Amino acid sequence: MSTRVLTGITTSGTPHLGNYAGAIRPAIAASTRPGTDAFYFMADYHALIKCDDPARVARSRLEIAATWLAGGLDPDRVTFYRQSDVPEIPELCWLLTCVTAKGLMNRAHAYKASVDQNTAKGVDPDDGINMGLFSYPILMAADILMFNAHKVPVGRDQIQHLEMARDIAQRFNHLYGRDYFVLPEVVIEEEVATLPGLDGRKMSKSYNNTIPLFEGGAAALRAAVMRIVTDSRQPGEPKDAEGSHLYTIYRAFATPAESAAFRAQLEDGMGWGEAKQALCDRLERDLAPMRERYQALMASPARIEDILQAGAQKARKLAVPFMQELRQAVGLRAATPAAAKTAAKKSGKAARFVSFRDDDGSFRFRLLAADGQELLRSRGFANPKDAGALLQRLQSGAAQDLLQADGTVYSVVLDGDTVAQGPQAADEAQRDALLAQTRQALASLAG
Ligand code: TRP
């Protein structure tokens, strides 16, 4: 059983060393683990909440995509896309908005912090707060629930958002009577490095204490490292390695043996200047080849665009049928079953049941999608009447509740018996897509 892991990065800035070590690098490593089905995306709709500079949003989307790729992400292995290339996400966001209590959003830390700042300044509590910020957690829930992610690796500041996503999913499932959404789990990776910035506080754009990852090349990296604060101990004096930011950053890139050696040198009195030089050299060893790939990618944005378009297509293969299913669930359907069929036919989306006699003489039927893809195949019956009775039962609309997924297949289970089965899927993502198509087909045939 594969685990779907999903995470996004808001595209409102240029990636720094802390973003790389704390989020991008561990996510790339996770994507290569067997049994992991990774979804990584650029949260560019989220960027609009805090950034109204179009040039910056555009540039950041490109830089963050290039950083993922330069860092070694394999876009064939994962689903790598921009949020805004999947219009089903904002559509789902609206469905979720309508089941989310305003009171839940009132409690969101990010929104409350802005209100508190306004109160402290003595201005209107909602000064400068847009509705995007207020509903931020709902869009994030849509990102996650759209793909039924099991695990969402994020920073600690996002834990509450994951709790809200679960709340919203549960509310929707409860209201519409079925487990449409998986309840996602937050993943806080304890071993992952949180890097200190130049001043020793957590490296963050908002503290203006970042070390650039690729921007400005090796020279900018070196210049930043030279500005990392240290204590005033002189060369020759033993240093407190454990308490030094230099060592923390070094350790995040080095092997245990390299770190131990660096630490011993510091404790032996290596000067800070020399230590900074050693840190630069160590960082360069990892970053120089990536920087080259990054610069090549940034020089050919068409390549990035192609990769992202392919990723969006992959994502929409799941999102489009799932969204159709969700629209049905909430009542956004054609006015009558006949109209649904006509509409489906017009758009070339008519699914159908086809009965046939198998080589072994038994009677079976298949459910076919409009494009002829087999969605279900019944078990064989000696008597055609029995096959017909089952077919009628599945057509009655009850079949949707009888669908069960198991590994890379799904089946219709009636009174404990498997009476029909879907095709063998390549993986669980494909199985989910087929399952959603099957639900959609059954709904269009019901009545
Ligand atoms: N809110 C996240 C952050 O600022 C970015 C994000 C948006 C995200 N949608 C997501 C992360 C979905 C994980 C899953 O870090």
Coordinates of C-alpha atoms and ligand atoms in Angstrom, one line a residue:
M1 CA 0.0 0.0 0.0
S2 CA 1.6 3.2 -1.1
T3 CA 1.5 6.4 1.0
R4 CA 0.6 9.6 -0.7
V5 CA 2.8 12.4 0.5
L6 CA 1.9 16.0 -0.5
T7 CA 3.5 19.4 0.2
G8 CA 3.6 22.8 -1.3
I9 CA 5.8 25.9 -1.1
T10 CA 4.3 29.4 -1.4
T11 CA 5.8 31.2 -4.4
S12 CA 6.4 34.6 -2.9
G13 CA 10.2 34.7 -2.6
T14 CA 13.6 33.3 -3.6
P15 CA 14.5 30.0 -2.0
H16 CA 17.3 30.3 0.6
L17 CA 19.6 27.8 2.2
G18 CA 17.1 27.1 5.0
N19 CA 14.2 26.3 2.6
Y20 CA 16.5 23.9 0.9
A21 CA 17.8 22.0 3.9
G22 CA 14.5 22.2 5.8
A23 CA 11.9 21.5 3.2
I24 CA 13.1 20.8 -0.4
R25 CA 16.0 18.4 0.3
P26 CA 14.0 16.1 2.7
A27 CA 11.1 16.1 0.4
I28 CA 13.2 15.0 -2.6
A29 CA 14.7 12.3 -0.4
A30 CA 11.3 11.1 0.7
S31 CA 10.1 11.0 -3.0
T32 CA 12.7 8.3 -3.7
R33 CA 11.5 6.0 -0.9
P34 CA 9.7 2.9 -2.1
G35 CA 6.0 3.0 -1.4
T36 CA 5.9 6.8 -1.6
D37 CA 3.7 8.5 -4.1
A38 CA 4.8 12.2 -3.8
F39 CA 2.8 15.3 -4.8
Y40 CA 4.9 18.5 -4.7
F41 CA 3.5 21.8 -5.9
M42 CA 4.1 25.5 -6.1
A43 CA 1.4 27.2 -4.0
D44 CA 1.0 30.2 -6.3
Y45 CA -2.6 31.0 -5.4
H46 CA -1.4 31.3 -1.8
A47 CA 1.3 33.7 -2.9
L48 CA -1.3 36.2 -4.1
I49 CA -2.5 36.5 -0.5
K50 CA 0.6 38.3 0.6
C51 CA 2.1 39.5 -2.6
D52 CA 0.5 41.8 -5.1
D53 CA 3.7 42.3 -7.2
P54 CA 3.1 40.3 -10.4
A55 CA 6.7 40.3 -11.4
R56 CA 7.7 38.8 -8.1
V57 CA 5.1 36.1 -8.1
A58 CA 6.1 35.1 -11.7
R59 CA 9.8 35.0 -10.9
S60 CA 9.3 33.1 -7.6
R61 CA 7.3 30.4 -9.4
L62 CA 10.1 29.9 -11.8
E63 CA 12.8 30.0 -9.1
I64 CA 11.1 27.5 -6.9
A65 CA 10.4 25.1 -9.7
A66 CA 14.0 25.3 -10.9
T67 CA 15.2 24.8 -7.3
W68 CA 13.2 21.5 -6.9
L69 CA 14.5 20.3 -10.3
A70 CA 18.1 21.4 -9.7
G71 CA 18.0 19.7 -6.3
G72 CA 17.3 16.4 -8.0
L73 CA 13.6 16.0 -8.0
D74 CA 12.5 13.5 -10.7
P75 CA 9.3 14.9 -12.2
D76 CA 8.6 11.5 -13.8
R77 CA 8.6 9.8 -10.5
V78 CA 6.5 12.4 -8.6
T79 CA 3.5 14.6 -9.5
F80 CA 5.1 18.1 -9.7
Y81 CA 2.8 21.0 -10.6
R82 CA 1.6 24.5 -10.0
Q83 CA -1.5 24.9 -7.9
S84 CA -2.9 27.4 -10.4
D85 CA -2.6 24.9 -13.3
V86 CA -5.3 22.7 -11.6
P87 CA -8.5 24.7 -11.7
E88 CA -10.3 22.0 -9.8
I89 CA -8.4 23.1 -6.6
P90 CA -10.1 26.5 -6.3
E91 CA -13.4 24.8 -7.3
L92 CA -13.0 22.4 -4.5
C93 CA -12.0 25.3 -2.2
W94 CA -15.4 26.8 -2.8
L95 CA -17.2 23.5 -1.9
L96 CA -15.1 23.4 1.3
T97 CA -15.6 27.1 2.1
C98 CA -19.4 26.3 2.2
V99 CA -19.0 23.7 4.9
T100 CA -16.4 25.5 7.0
A101 CA -17.5 27.3 10.1
K102 CA -16.4 30.9 10.2
G103 CA -15.6 30.4 13.8
L104 CA -13.0 27.9 12.8
M105 CA -11.2 30.4 10.7
N106 CA -11.5 33.1 13.4
R107 CA -9.2 30.8 15.4
A108 CA -6.4 30.5 12.8
H109 CA -3.1 31.7 14.2
A110 CA -2.0 33.6 11.1
Y111 CA -5.2 35.6 11.0
K112 CA -5.2 36.1 14.8
A113 CA -1.6 37.3 14.8
S114 CA -2.5 40.0 12.2
V115 CA -5.5 41.1 14.3
D116 CA -3.4 41.3 17.4
Q117 CA -0.8 43.4 15.6
N118 CA -3.5 45.8 14.5
T119 CA -4.9 46.0 18.0
A120 CA -1.5 46.7 19.4
K121 CA -1.0 49.5 16.8
G122 CA -4.4 50.9 17.8
V123 CA -5.9 50.6 14.2
D124 CA -9.0 48.8 13.0
P125 CA -8.6 45.1 13.9
D126 CA -9.1 44.0 10.3
D127 CA -6.8 46.7 8.9
G128 CA -5.0 45.3 5.8
I129 CA -6.4 41.8 6.2
N130 CA -7.8 40.4 3.0
M131 CA -10.2 37.5 2.7
G132 CA -7.4 35.4 1.2
L133 CA -5.6 35.5 4.5
F134 CA -8.8 34.8 6.4
S135 CA -9.6 31.7 4.3
Y136 CA -6.0 30.6 3.7
P137 CA -6.5 27.3 5.6
I138 CA -9.5 26.4 3.4
L139 CA -7.4 26.7 0.2
M140 CA -4.7 24.7 1.9
A141 CA -7.3 22.0 2.8
A142 CA -8.4 21.9 -0.9
D143 CA -4.7 21.4 -1.9
I144 CA -4.5 18.4 0.3
L145 CA -7.9 16.9 0.0
M146 CA -8.0 17.2 -3.8
F147 CA -5.5 14.4 -3.9
N148 CA -6.5 12.5 -0.8
A149 CA -3.0 12.8 0.6
H150 CA -2.2 10.6 3.6
K151 CA 0.9 12.6 4.9
V152 CA 1.7 16.2 4.7
P153 CA 5.3 17.2 5.7
V154 CA 5.3 20.8 6.9
G155 CA 6.9 23.1 9.4
R156 CA 5.6 23.5 12.9
D157 CA 3.8 26.7 12.0
Q158 CA 1.5 24.6 9.7
I159 CA 0.2 22.1 12.3
Q160 CA -2.9 24.0 12.9
H161 CA -3.7 24.2 9.2
L162 CA -3.5 20.4 9.0
E163 CA -5.9 20.1 11.9
M164 CA -8.3 22.4 10.1
A165 CA -8.0 20.4 6.9
R166 CA -9.0 17.3 8.9
D167 CA -11.9 19.1 10.5
I168 CA -13.1 20.4 7.1
A169 CA -12.7 16.9 5.5
Q170 CA -14.7 15.3 8.3
R171 CA -17.4 17.8 8.1
F172 CA -17.8 17.3 4.4
N173 CA -17.7 13.5 4.7
H174 CA -20.3 13.7 7.4
L175 CA -22.6 16.1 5.6
Y176 CA -22.6 14.2 2.3
G177 CA -22.6 10.7 3.8
R178 CA -19.5 9.1 2.6
D179 CA -15.8 9.1 3.1
Y180 CA -15.0 11.2 0.1
F181 CA -11.8 12.5 1.8
V182 CA -9.0 10.8 3.5
L183 CA -8.1 12.6 6.8
P184 CA -4.5 13.8 6.2
E185 CA -1.8 13.5 8.8
V186 CA 0.8 16.1 9.6
V187 CA 4.4 15.0 9.4
I188 CA 7.0 17.0 11.4
E189 CA 10.4 15.6 10.7
E190 CA 12.3 15.9 13.8
E191 CA 15.7 15.1 12.3
V192 CA 15.3 17.7 9.6
A193 CA 17.5 20.7 10.0
T194 CA 16.1 24.0 11.0
L195 CA 18.9 26.3 10.0
P196 CA 19.9 29.4 12.0
G197 CA 20.1 32.6 9.9
L198 CA 23.0 35.2 9.9
D199 CA 21.9 36.5 13.3
G200 CA 21.3 33.1 14.9
R201 CA 17.5 33.3 14.8
K202 CA 15.7 30.8 12.6
M203 CA 16.6 31.5 9.0
S204 CA 13.6 33.3 7.5
K205 CA 12.9 35.9 4.8
S206 CA 10.8 37.8 7.4
Y207 CA 13.9 38.2 9.6
N208 CA 16.0 39.3 6.7
N209 CA 18.8 36.9 7.9
T210 CA 19.0 34.5 5.0
I211 CA 21.8 32.8 3.2
P212 CA 21.0 32.7 -0.5
L213 CA 20.9 29.2 -2.1
F214 CA 21.7 29.9 -5.7
E215 CA 21.0 33.6 -6.3
G216 CA 24.1 35.6 -6.8
G217 CA 26.3 32.5 -7.2
A218 CA 29.2 31.3 -5.1
A219 CA 30.2 34.9 -4.3
A220 CA 26.9 35.8 -2.7
L221 CA 26.9 32.6 -0.7
R222 CA 30.5 33.3 0.6
A223 CA 29.6 36.9 1.4
A224 CA 26.6 35.8 3.5
V225 CA 28.6 33.1 5.3
M226 CA 31.2 35.7 6.2
R227 CA 28.4 37.7 8.0
I228 CA 27.2 34.9 10.2
V229 CA 27.5 36.1 13.8
T230 CA 30.1 34.4 16.0
D231 CA 31.4 35.2 19.5
S232 CA 34.6 37.2 19.9
R233 CA 37.0 34.3 20.7
Q234 CA 40.3 34.7 18.9
P235 CA 42.1 32.2 16.7
G236 CA 43.9 29.7 19.0
E237 CA 41.1 30.0 21.7
P238 CA 38.9 26.8 21.9
K239 CA 35.4 27.4 20.5
D240 CA 32.1 26.2 21.8
A241 CA 31.2 24.2 18.6
E242 CA 27.8 23.0 19.9
G243 CA 26.7 26.6 20.6
S244 CA 27.9 28.0 17.3
H245 CA 25.6 28.7 14.3
L246 CA 28.5 27.8 11.9
Y247 CA 28.6 24.3 13.3
T248 CA 24.8 23.9 13.1
I249 CA 24.8 24.8 9.4
Y250 CA 27.9 22.7 8.7
R251 CA 26.3 19.7 10.3
A252 CA 23.2 20.0 8.2
F253 CA 25.4 19.4 5.1
A254 CA 28.2 17.1 6.3
T255 CA 28.5 13.5 7.1
P256 CA 28.8 12.6 10.8
A257 CA 32.6 12.0 10.4
E258 CA 33.1 15.4 8.6
S259 CA 31.1 17.1 11.4
A260 CA 33.1 15.5 14.1
A261 CA 36.3 16.6 12.5
F262 CA 35.0 20.2 12.1
R263 CA 33.9 20.2 15.7
A264 CA 37.3 19.0 16.9
Q265 CA 39.1 21.7 14.9
L266 CA 36.8 24.4 16.5
E267 CA 37.5 23.0 19.9
D268 CA 41.2 23.0 19.1
G269 CA 41.1 26.7 18.4
M270 CA 40.5 27.1 14.7
G271 CA 39.8 30.8 14.0
W272 CA 36.3 31.9 12.9
G273 CA 37.6 33.1 9.6
E274 CA 39.0 29.8 8.8
A275 CA 35.9 28.0 10.0
K276 CA 33.8 30.2 7.7
Q277 CA 36.1 29.3 4.8
A278 CA 35.6 25.5 5.7
L279 CA 31.9 26.0 5.8
C280 CA 31.8 27.7 2.4
D281 CA 33.9 24.9 0.9
R282 CA 31.6 22.2 2.3
L283 CA 28.5 24.0 1.1
E284 CA 30.0 24.5 -2.3
R285 CA 30.7 20.8 -2.7
D286 CA 26.9 20.1 -2.5
L287 CA 25.6 23.3 -4.1
A288 CA 27.9 24.0 -7.0
P289 CA 26.6 21.2 -9.2
M290 CA 23.1 22.1 -8.3
R291 CA 23.7 25.8 -9.0
E292 CA 24.9 24.9 -12.5
R293 CA 21.7 23.0 -13.2
Y294 CA 19.6 25.8 -11.7
Q295 CA 21.2 28.4 -13.9
A296 CA 20.7 26.2 -16.9
L297 CA 17.0 25.8 -16.1
M298 CA 16.5 29.5 -15.4
A299 CA 18.0 30.2 -18.7
S300 CA 15.4 28.0 -20.5
P301 CA 12.0 28.7 -18.8
A302 CA 10.3 26.8 -21.7
R303 CA 11.8 23.6 -20.3
I304 CA 10.4 24.3 -16.9
E305 CA 7.1 25.2 -18.4
D306 CA 7.0 21.9 -20.3
I307 CA 7.7 19.9 -17.1
L308 CA 5.0 21.8 -15.2
Q309 CA 2.4 21.3 -17.9
A310 CA 3.1 17.6 -17.9
G311 CA 2.8 17.6 -14.1
A312 CA -0.5 19.5 -14.2
Q313 CA -1.8 17.0 -16.7
K314 CA -0.9 14.2 -14.3
A315 CA -2.5 15.9 -11.4
R316 CA -5.7 16.7 -13.4
K317 CA -6.1 13.1 -14.3
L318 CA -7.0 12.6 -10.7
A319 CA -8.6 16.0 -10.0
V320 CA -11.0 16.1 -12.9
P321 CA -12.9 12.8 -12.2
F322 CA -12.8 13.4 -8.4
M323 CA -14.2 16.9 -8.8
Q324 CA -17.0 15.5 -11.0
E325 CA -17.8 13.0 -8.2
L326 CA -17.8 15.8 -5.6
R327 CA -20.1 18.0 -7.7
Q328 CA -22.5 15.1 -7.8
A329 CA -22.2 14.7 -4.1
V330 CA -23.3 18.2 -3.3
G331 CA -26.1 18.2 -5.8
L332 CA -24.5 20.0 -8.8
R333 CA -25.8 17.5 -11.2
A334 CA -28.0 17.6 -14.3
A335 CA -31.7 18.2 -13.5
T336 CA -32.9 14.7 -14.6
P337 CA -31.2 11.4 -15.2
A338 CA -32.2 11.6 -18.8
A339 CA -30.6 15.0 -19.1
A340 CA -27.5 13.7 -17.4
K341 CA -27.3 11.0 -20.0
T342 CA -27.9 13.3 -22.9
A343 CA -25.4 15.7 -21.6
A344 CA -22.9 12.9 -21.1
K345 CA -23.6 11.7 -24.6
K346 CA -23.1 15.1 -26.1
S347 CA -19.8 15.6 -24.4
G348 CA -18.9 12.1 -25.5
K349 CA -18.9 10.9 -21.9
A350 CA -21.6 8.2 -22.0
A351 CA -20.7 5.2 -20.0
R352 CA -22.5 1.9 -20.7
F353 CA -23.0 -1.6 -19.5
V354 CA -22.4 -4.4 -22.0
S355 CA -23.4 -8.0 -21.5
F356 CA -21.5 -10.8 -23.0
R357 CA -21.0 -14.5 -22.9
D358 CA -17.6 -15.6 -21.8
D359 CA -15.4 -18.3 -23.5
D360 CA -16.3 -20.6 -20.6
G361 CA -20.0 -20.2 -21.4
S362 CA -20.8 -18.1 -18.4
F363 CA -22.8 -14.8 -18.6
R364 CA -21.1 -11.6 -17.6
F365 CA -21.3 -7.9 -18.1
R366 CA -18.8 -5.1 -18.2
L367 CA -19.1 -1.4 -17.4
L368 CA -17.3 0.7 -20.0
A369 CA -16.4 4.3 -19.9
A370 CA -17.2 6.5 -22.8
D371 CA -13.8 5.9 -24.3
G372 CA -14.2 2.2 -24.1
Q373 CA -12.0 1.8 -21.0
E374 CA -13.3 -1.2 -18.9
L375 CA -14.3 0.0 -15.5
L376 CA -15.9 -3.1 -14.1
R377 CA -16.2 -6.8 -15.1
S378 CA -18.7 -8.9 -13.4
R379 CA -18.1 -12.5 -12.2
G380 CA -19.6 -15.2 -14.4
F381 CA -23.1 -16.5 -14.0
A382 CA -24.4 -19.8 -15.3
N383 CA -27.9 -18.3 -15.6
P384 CA -28.2 -15.1 -17.7
K385 CA -31.1 -14.0 -15.4
D386 CA -28.8 -13.9 -12.5
A387 CA -26.4 -11.7 -14.4
G388 CA -29.3 -9.5 -15.5
A389 CA -30.5 -9.1 -11.9
L390 CA -27.1 -8.0 -10.7
L391 CA -26.8 -5.6 -13.6
Q392 CA -30.1 -4.0 -12.7
R393 CA -29.1 -3.7 -9.1
L394 CA -25.9 -2.0 -10.0
Q395 CA -27.8 0.3 -12.3
S396 CA -30.1 1.3 -9.5
G397 CA -27.6 3.7 -8.0
A398 CA -26.8 1.5 -5.1
A399 CA -23.6 0.3 -6.6
Q400 CA -21.6 3.4 -5.6
D401 CA -21.8 2.4 -2.0
L402 CA -20.7 -1.2 -2.7
L403 CA -17.3 -0.2 -4.2
Q404 CA -14.3 -1.2 -2.2
A405 CA -10.7 -0.4 -3.0
D406 CA -8.0 -2.9 -2.1
G407 CA -4.4 -2.4 -3.2
T408 CA -4.3 -1.6 -6.9
V409 CA -7.7 -3.0 -7.7
Y410 CA -11.3 -2.2 -6.6
S411 CA -14.4 -4.3 -6.6
V412 CA -18.1 -4.3 -6.0
V413 CA -18.9 -6.3 -2.9
L414 CA -22.4 -7.5 -2.3
D415 CA -23.3 -9.3 0.9
G416 CA -19.6 -10.2 1.3
D417 CA -19.2 -11.5 -2.2
T418 CA -17.1 -9.9 -4.8
V419 CA -19.5 -9.6 -7.7
A420 CA -17.5 -7.4 -10.1
Q421 CA -14.0 -6.1 -10.3
G422 CA -12.1 -3.2 -11.8
P423 CA -9.0 -3.6 -13.9
Q424 CA -5.6 -4.0 -12.4
A425 CA -4.1 -0.5 -12.0
A426 CA -0.4 0.3 -12.2
D427 CA -0.5 2.0 -8.8
E428 CA -2.9 3.4 -6.3
A429 CA -3.1 6.8 -7.9
Q430 CA -4.3 5.2 -11.1
R431 CA -6.7 3.0 -9.1
D432 CA -8.2 6.1 -7.5
A433 CA -8.6 7.7 -10.9
L434 CA -10.4 4.6 -12.3
L435 CA -12.5 4.4 -9.1
A436 CA -13.6 8.0 -9.5
Q437 CA -14.4 7.4 -13.1
T438 CA -16.4 4.3 -12.1
R439 CA -18.4 6.3 -9.6
Q440 CA -19.0 8.9 -12.1
A441 CA -20.2 6.4 -14.7
L442 CA -22.5 4.6 -12.2
A443 CA -24.0 8.0 -11.2
S444 CA -24.7 8.9 -14.8
L445 CA -26.4 5.6 -15.4
A446 CA -28.4 5.5 -12.2
G447 CA -32.2 6.0 -12.4
Ligands
TRP1 N1 1.0 27.0 3.8 C1 2.2 26.4 3.4 C2 3.4 27.2 3.9 O1 3.3 28.4 3.9 C3 2.3 26.2 1.9 C4 1.2 25.3 1.5 C5 0.1 25.6 0.8 C6 1.0 23.9 1.8 N2 -0.7 24.6 0.5 C7 -0.2 23.5 1.1 C8 1.8 23.0 2.4 C9 -0.6 22.2 1.2 C10 1.4 21.7 2.5 C11 0.2 21.3 1.9 O2 4.4 26.6 4.2

